PDB file of C-alpha atoms in Angstrom:
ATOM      1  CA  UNK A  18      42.595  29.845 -35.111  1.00 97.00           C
ATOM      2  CA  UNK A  19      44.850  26.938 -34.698  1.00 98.00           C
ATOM      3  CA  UNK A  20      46.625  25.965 -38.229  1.00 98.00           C
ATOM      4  CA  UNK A  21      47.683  22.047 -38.347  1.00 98.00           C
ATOM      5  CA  UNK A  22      49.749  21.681 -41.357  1.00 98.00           C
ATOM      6  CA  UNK A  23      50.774  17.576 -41.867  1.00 98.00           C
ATOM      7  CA  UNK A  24      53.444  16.359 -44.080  1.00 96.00           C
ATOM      8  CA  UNK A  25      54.089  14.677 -46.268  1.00 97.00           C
ATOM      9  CA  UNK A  26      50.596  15.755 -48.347  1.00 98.00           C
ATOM     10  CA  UNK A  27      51.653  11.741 -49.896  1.00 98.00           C
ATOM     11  CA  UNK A  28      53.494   8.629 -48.688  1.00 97.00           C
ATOM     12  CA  UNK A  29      53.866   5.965 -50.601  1.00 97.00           C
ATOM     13  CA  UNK A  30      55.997   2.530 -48.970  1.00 96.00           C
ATOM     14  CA  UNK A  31      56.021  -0.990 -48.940  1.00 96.00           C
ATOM     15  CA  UNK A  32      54.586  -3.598 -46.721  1.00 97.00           C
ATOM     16  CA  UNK A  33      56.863  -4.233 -44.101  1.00 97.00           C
ATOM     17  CA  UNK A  34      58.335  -0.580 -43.878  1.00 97.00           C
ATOM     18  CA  UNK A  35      57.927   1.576 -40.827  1.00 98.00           C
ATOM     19  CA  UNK A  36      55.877   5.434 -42.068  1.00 98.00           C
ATOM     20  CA  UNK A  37      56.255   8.515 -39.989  1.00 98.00           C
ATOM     21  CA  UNK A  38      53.338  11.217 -40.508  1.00 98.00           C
ATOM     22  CA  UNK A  39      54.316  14.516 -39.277  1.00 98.00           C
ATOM     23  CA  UNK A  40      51.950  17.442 -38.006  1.00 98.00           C
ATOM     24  CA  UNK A  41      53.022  20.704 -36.769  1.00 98.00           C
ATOM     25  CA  UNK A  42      50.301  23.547 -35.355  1.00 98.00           C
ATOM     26  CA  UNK A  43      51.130  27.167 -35.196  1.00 98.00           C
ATOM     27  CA  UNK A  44      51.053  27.644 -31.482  1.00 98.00           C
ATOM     28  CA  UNK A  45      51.152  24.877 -28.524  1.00 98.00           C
ATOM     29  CA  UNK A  46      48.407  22.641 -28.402  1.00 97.00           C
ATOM     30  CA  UNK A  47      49.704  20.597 -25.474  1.00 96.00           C
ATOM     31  CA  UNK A  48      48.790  17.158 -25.935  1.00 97.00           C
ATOM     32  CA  UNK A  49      45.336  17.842 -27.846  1.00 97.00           C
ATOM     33  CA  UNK A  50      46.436  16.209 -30.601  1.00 98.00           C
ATOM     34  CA  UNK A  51      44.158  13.434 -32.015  1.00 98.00           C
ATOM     35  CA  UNK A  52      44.698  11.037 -34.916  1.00 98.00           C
ATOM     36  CA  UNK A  53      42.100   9.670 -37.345  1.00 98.00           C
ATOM     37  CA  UNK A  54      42.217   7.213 -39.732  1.00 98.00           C
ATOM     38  CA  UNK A  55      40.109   7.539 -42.891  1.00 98.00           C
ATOM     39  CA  UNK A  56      39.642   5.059 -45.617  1.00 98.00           C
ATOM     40  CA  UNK A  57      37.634   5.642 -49.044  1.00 96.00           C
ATOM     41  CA  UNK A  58      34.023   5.874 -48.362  1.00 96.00           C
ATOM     42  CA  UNK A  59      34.252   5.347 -44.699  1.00 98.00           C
ATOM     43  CA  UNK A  60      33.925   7.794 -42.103  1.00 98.00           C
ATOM     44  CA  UNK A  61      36.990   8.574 -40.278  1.00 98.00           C
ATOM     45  CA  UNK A  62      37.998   6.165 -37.512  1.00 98.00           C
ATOM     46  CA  UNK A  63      39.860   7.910 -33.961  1.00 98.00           C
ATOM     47  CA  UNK A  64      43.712   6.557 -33.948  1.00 98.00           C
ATOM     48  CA  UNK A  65      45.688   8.392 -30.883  1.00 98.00           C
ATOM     49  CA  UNK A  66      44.048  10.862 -28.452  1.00 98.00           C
ATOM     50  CA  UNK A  67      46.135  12.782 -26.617  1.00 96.00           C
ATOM     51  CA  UNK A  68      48.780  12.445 -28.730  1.00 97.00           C
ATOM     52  CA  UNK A  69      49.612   9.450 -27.630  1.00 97.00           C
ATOM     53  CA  UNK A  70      47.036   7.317 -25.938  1.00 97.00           C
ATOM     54  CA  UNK A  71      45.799   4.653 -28.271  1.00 97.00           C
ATOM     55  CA  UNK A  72      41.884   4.359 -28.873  1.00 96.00           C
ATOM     56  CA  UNK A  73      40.147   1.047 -28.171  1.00 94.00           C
ATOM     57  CA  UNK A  74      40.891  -1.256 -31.301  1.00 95.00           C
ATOM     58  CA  UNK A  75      43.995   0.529 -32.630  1.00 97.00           C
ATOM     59  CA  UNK A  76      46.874  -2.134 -33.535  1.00 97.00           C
ATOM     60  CA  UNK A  77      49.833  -2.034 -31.822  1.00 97.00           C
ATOM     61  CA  UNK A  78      51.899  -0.933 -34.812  1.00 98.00           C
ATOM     62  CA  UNK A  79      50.267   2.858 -34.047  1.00 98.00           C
ATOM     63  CA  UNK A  80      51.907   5.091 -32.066  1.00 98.00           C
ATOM     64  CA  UNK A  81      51.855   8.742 -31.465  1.00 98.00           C
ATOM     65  CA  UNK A  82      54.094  11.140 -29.644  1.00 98.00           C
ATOM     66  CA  UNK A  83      54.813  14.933 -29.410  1.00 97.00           C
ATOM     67  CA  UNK A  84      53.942  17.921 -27.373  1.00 96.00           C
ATOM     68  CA  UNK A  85      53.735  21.463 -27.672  1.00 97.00           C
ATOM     69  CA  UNK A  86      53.548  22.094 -31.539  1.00 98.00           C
ATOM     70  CA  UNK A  87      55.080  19.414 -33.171  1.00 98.00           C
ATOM     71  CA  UNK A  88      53.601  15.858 -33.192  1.00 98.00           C
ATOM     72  CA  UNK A  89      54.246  12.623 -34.798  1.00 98.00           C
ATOM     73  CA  UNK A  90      52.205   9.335 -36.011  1.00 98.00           C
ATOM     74  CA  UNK A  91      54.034   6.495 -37.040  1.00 98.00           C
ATOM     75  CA  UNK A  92      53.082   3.058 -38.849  1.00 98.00           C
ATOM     76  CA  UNK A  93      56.022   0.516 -37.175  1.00 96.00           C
ATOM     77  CA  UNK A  94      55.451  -1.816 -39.863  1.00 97.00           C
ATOM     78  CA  UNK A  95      52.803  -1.362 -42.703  1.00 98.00           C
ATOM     79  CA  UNK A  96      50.372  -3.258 -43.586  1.00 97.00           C
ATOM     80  CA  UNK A  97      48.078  -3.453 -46.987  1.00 97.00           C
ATOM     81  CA  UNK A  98      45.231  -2.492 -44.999  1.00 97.00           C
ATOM     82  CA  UNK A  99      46.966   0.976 -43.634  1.00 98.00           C
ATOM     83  CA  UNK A 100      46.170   2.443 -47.234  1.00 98.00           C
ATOM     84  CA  UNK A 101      44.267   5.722 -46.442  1.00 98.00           C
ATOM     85  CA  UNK A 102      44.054   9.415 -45.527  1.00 98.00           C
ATOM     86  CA  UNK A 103      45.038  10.385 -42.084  1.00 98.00           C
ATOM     87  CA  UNK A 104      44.574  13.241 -40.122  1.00 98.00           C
ATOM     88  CA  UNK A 105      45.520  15.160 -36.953  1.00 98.00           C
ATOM     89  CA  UNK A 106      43.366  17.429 -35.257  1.00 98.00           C
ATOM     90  CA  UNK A 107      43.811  19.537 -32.407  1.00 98.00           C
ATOM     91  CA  UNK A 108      41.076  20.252 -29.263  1.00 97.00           C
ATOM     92  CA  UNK A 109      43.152  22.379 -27.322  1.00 97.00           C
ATOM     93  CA  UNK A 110      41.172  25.639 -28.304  1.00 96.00           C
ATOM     94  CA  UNK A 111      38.144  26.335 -30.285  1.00 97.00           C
ATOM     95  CA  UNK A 112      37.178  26.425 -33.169  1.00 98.00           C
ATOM     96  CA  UNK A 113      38.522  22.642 -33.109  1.00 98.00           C
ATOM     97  CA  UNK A 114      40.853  22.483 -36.468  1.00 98.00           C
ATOM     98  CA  UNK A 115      42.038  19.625 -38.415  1.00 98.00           C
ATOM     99  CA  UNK A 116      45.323  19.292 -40.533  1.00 98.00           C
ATOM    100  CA  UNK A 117      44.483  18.824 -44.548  1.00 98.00           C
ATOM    101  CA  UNK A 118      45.448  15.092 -44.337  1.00 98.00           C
ATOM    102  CA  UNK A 119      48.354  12.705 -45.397  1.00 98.00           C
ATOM    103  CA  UNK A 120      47.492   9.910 -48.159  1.00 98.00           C
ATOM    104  CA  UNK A 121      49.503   6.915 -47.392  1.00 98.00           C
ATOM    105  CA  UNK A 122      49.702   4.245 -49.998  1.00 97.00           C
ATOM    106  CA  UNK A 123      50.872   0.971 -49.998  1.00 96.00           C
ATOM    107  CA  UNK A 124      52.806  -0.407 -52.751  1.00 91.00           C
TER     108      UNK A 124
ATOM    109  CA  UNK B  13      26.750  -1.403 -29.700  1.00 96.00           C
ATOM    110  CA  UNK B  14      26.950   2.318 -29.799  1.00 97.00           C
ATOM    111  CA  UNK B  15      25.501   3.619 -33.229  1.00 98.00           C
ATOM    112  CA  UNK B  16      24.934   7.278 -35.158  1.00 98.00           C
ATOM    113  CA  UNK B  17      22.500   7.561 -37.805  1.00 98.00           C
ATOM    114  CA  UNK B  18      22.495  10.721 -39.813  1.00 98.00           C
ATOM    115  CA  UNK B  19      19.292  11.496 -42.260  1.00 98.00           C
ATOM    116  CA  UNK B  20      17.804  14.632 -43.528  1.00 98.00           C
ATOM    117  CA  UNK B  21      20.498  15.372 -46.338  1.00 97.00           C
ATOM    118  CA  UNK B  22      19.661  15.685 -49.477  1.00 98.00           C
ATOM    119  CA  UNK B  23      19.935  18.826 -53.009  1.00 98.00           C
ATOM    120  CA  UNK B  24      18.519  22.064 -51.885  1.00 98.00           C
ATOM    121  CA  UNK B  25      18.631  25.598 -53.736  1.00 98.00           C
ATOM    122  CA  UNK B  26      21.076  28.145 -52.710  1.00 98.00           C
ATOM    123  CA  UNK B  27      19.559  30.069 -49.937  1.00 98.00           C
ATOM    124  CA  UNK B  28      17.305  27.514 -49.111  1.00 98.00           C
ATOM    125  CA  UNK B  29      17.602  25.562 -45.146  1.00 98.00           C
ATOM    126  CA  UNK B  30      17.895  22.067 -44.124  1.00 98.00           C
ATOM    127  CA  UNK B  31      17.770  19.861 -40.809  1.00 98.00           C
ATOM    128  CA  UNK B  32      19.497  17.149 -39.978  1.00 98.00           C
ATOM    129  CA  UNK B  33      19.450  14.746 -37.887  1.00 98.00           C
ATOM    130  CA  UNK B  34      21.439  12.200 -35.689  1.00 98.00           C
ATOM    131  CA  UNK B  35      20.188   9.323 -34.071  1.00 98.00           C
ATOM    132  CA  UNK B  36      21.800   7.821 -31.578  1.00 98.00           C
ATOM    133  CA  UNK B  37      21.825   4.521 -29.450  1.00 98.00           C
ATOM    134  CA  UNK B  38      23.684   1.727 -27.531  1.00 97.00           C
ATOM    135  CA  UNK B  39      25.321   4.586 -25.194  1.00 97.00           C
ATOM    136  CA  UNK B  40      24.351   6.689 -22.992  1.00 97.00           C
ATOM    137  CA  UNK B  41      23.641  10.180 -24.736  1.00 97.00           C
ATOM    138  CA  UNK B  42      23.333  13.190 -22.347  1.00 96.00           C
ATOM    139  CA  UNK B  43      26.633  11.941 -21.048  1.00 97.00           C
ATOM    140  CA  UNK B  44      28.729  13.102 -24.272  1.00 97.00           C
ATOM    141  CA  UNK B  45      29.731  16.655 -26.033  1.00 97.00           C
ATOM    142  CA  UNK B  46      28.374  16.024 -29.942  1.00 98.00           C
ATOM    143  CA  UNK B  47      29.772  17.508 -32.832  1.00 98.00           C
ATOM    144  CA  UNK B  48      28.824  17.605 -36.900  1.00 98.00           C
ATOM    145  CA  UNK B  49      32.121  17.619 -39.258  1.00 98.00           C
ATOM    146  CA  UNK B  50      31.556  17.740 -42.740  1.00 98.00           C
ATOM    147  CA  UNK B  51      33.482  16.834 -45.792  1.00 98.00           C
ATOM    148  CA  UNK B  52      32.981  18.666 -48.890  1.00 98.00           C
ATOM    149  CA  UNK B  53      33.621  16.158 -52.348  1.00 97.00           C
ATOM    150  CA  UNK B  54      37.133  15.362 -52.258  1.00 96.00           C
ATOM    151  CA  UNK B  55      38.539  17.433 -49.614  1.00 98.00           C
ATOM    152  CA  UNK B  56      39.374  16.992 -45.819  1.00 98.00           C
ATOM    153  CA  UNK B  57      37.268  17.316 -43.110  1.00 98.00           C
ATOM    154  CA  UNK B  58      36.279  20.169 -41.382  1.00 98.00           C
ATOM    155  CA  UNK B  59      34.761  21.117 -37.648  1.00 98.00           C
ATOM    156  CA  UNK B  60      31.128  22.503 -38.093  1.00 98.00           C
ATOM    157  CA  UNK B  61      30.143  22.815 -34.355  1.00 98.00           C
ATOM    158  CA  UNK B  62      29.934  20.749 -31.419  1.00 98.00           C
ATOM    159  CA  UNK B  63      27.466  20.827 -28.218  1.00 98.00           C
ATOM    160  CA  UNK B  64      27.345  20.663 -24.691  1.00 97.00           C
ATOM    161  CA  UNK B  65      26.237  17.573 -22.507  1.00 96.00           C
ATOM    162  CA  UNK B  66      22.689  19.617 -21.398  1.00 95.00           C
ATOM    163  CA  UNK B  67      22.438  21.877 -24.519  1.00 94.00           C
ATOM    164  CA  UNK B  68      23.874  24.745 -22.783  1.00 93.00           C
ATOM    165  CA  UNK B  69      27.233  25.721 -24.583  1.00 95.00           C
ATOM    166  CA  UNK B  70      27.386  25.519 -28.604  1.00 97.00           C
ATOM    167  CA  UNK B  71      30.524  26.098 -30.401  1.00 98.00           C
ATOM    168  CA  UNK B  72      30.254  26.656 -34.035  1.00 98.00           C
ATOM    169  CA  UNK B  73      33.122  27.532 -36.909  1.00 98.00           C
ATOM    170  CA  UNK B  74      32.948  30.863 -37.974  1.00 97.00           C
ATOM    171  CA  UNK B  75      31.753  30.308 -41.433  1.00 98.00           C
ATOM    172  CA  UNK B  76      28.727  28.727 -40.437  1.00 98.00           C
ATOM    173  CA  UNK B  77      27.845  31.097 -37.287  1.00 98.00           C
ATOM    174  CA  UNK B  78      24.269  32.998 -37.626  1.00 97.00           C
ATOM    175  CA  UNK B  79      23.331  30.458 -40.336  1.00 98.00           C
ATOM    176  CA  UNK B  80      24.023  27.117 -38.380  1.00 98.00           C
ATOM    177  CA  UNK B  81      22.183  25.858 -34.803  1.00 98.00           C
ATOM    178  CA  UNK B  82      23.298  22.411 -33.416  1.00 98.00           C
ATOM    179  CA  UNK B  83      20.949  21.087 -30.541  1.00 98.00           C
ATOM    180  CA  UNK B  84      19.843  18.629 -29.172  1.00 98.00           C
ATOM    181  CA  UNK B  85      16.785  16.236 -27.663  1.00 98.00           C
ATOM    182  CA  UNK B  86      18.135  14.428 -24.680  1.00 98.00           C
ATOM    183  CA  UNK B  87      14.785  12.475 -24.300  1.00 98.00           C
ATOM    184  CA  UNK B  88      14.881  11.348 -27.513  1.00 98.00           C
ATOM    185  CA  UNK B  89      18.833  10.818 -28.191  1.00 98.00           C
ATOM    186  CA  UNK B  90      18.730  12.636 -31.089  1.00 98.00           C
ATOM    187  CA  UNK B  91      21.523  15.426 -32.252  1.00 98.00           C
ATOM    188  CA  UNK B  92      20.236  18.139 -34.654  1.00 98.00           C
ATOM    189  CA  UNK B  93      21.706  20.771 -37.271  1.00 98.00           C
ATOM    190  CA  UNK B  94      19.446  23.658 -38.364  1.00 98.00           C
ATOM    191  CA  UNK B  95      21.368  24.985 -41.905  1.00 98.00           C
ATOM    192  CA  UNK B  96      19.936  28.099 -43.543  1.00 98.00           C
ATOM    193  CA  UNK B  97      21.145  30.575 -45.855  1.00 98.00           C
ATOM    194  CA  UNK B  98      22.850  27.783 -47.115  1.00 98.00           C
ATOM    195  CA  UNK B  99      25.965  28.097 -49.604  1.00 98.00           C
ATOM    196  CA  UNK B 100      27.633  26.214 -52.544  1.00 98.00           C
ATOM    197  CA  UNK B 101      30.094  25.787 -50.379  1.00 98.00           C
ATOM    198  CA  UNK B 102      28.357  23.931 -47.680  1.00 98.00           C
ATOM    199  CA  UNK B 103      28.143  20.779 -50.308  1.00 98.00           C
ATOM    200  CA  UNK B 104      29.160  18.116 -47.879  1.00 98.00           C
ATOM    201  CA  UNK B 105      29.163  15.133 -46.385  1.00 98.00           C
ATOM    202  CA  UNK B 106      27.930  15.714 -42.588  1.00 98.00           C
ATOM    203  CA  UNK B 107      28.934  13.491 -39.923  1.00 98.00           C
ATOM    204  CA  UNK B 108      27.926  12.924 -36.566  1.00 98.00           C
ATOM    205  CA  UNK B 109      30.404  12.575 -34.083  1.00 98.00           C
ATOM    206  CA  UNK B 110      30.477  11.756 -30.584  1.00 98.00           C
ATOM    207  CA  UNK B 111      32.795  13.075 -28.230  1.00 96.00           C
ATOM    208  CA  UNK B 112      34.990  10.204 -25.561  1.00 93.00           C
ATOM    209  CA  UNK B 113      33.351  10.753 -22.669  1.00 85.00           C
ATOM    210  CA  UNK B 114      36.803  12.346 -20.697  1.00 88.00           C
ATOM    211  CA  UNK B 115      36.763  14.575 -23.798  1.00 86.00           C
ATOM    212  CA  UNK B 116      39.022  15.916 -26.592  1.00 94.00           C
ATOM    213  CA  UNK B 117      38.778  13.034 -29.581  1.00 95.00           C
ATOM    214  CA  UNK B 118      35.647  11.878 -31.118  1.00 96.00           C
ATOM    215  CA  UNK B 119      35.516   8.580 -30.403  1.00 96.00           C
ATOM    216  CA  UNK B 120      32.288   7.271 -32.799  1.00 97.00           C
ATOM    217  CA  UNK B 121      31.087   9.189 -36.005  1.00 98.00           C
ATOM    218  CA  UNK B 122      27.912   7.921 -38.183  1.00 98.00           C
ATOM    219  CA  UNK B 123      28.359   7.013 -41.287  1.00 97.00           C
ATOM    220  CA  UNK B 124      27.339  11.015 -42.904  1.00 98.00           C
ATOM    221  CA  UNK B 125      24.616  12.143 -44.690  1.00 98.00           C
ATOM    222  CA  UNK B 126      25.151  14.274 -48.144  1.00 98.00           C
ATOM    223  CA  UNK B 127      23.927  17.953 -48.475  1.00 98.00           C
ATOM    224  CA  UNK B 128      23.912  19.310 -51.825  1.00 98.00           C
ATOM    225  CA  UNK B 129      23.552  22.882 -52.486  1.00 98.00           C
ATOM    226  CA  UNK B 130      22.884  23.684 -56.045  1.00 97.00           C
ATOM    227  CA  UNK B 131      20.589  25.400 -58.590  1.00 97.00           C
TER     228      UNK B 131
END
């Protein structure tokens, strides 16, 4: 099984401020990385496929990158409305495994 | 507009089974893989299982596998889950989640339907 770990497990910036959510897998996932977005009660929303290919509806201020192991999502400039839990989750092999989440806040 | 209903959840004894369900509409369904991910109170999500386009391949995470059967009703657009033996530990939100149709990210999810397993 494919182990996502994220970091940090909290992030906590300002409006304004760029945030840069890290996750790492054990072995290569290629680009099968995918990015949700979930907010309190809500089910999660799809970010990034592919670890870098923007879904339909994601603002501009998204972006992924990475390969191989180690990938990276990051907020160019917050906004109040980015407050929630995000996660990566890989569909290079089964089972299909998600990381345990980063909690960004906004001050 | 592309919509996933989930229904069927609900408090059942340890041990006991459940079925749920997943409507779906607005897209067109024997065209996409289907998965359930759950969420247990307060914790991240997890992959239960996911399903082929015609039924024929079923992928399921080990913790659920001999207890757990996803299918599905192409006629009907529906998405099932069969839960027996079913644990404390399957206490969850389920969602229904549809795959893009190139693949590899779920692209819609319902909004989940709550399965509580507890004496």
């Amino acid at each position: 099984e494919i182990v996502l770990t994220q970091s940090p497990a909290t992030l906590s910036s300002s409006p304004g401020e760029r945030a840069t959510l890290s996750c790492r897998a054990s072995q290569s996932v290629s680009s099968h990385l995918v990015w949700y977005q979930q907010k309190p009660g809500q089910a999660p929303r799809l970010l990034i496929y592919g670890a870098s290919n923007g879904a339909t509806g994601t603002p501009a201020r998204f972006s992924g990158s990475g390969s191989g192991s180690d990938f990276t999502l990051t907020i160019s400039s917050l906004e109040p409305e980015d407050s929630a839990v995000y996660y990566c989750q890989q569909r290079c092999d089964w089972p299909i495994t998600f990381g345990q989440g980063t909690r960004l806040e906004i001050k | 507009e592309v919509q996933l209903v989930e229904s069927g959840g609900g408090l059942v004894l340890p041990g006991g089974s459940l079925r749920l369900s997943c409507a779906a509409s607005g897209f067109t369904f024997n065209s996409h893989w289907m998965s359930w991910v759950r969420q247990a109170p307060g914790k991240g999500l997890e992959w239960v299982a996911s399903i082929k386009q015609d039924g024929s391949g079923q992928y399921y995470v080990d913790s659920v596998k001999g207890r757990f059967t996803i299918s599905r009703d192409n006629a009907k657009n529906s998405l099932f889950l069969q839960m027996t033996s079913l644990r404390a530990e399957d206490t969850a939100i389920y969602y229904c989640a549809r795959d893009r149709l190139q693949g590899r990210a779920d692209d819609y999810w319902g909004q989940g339907t709550l399965v509580t397993v507890s004496a």
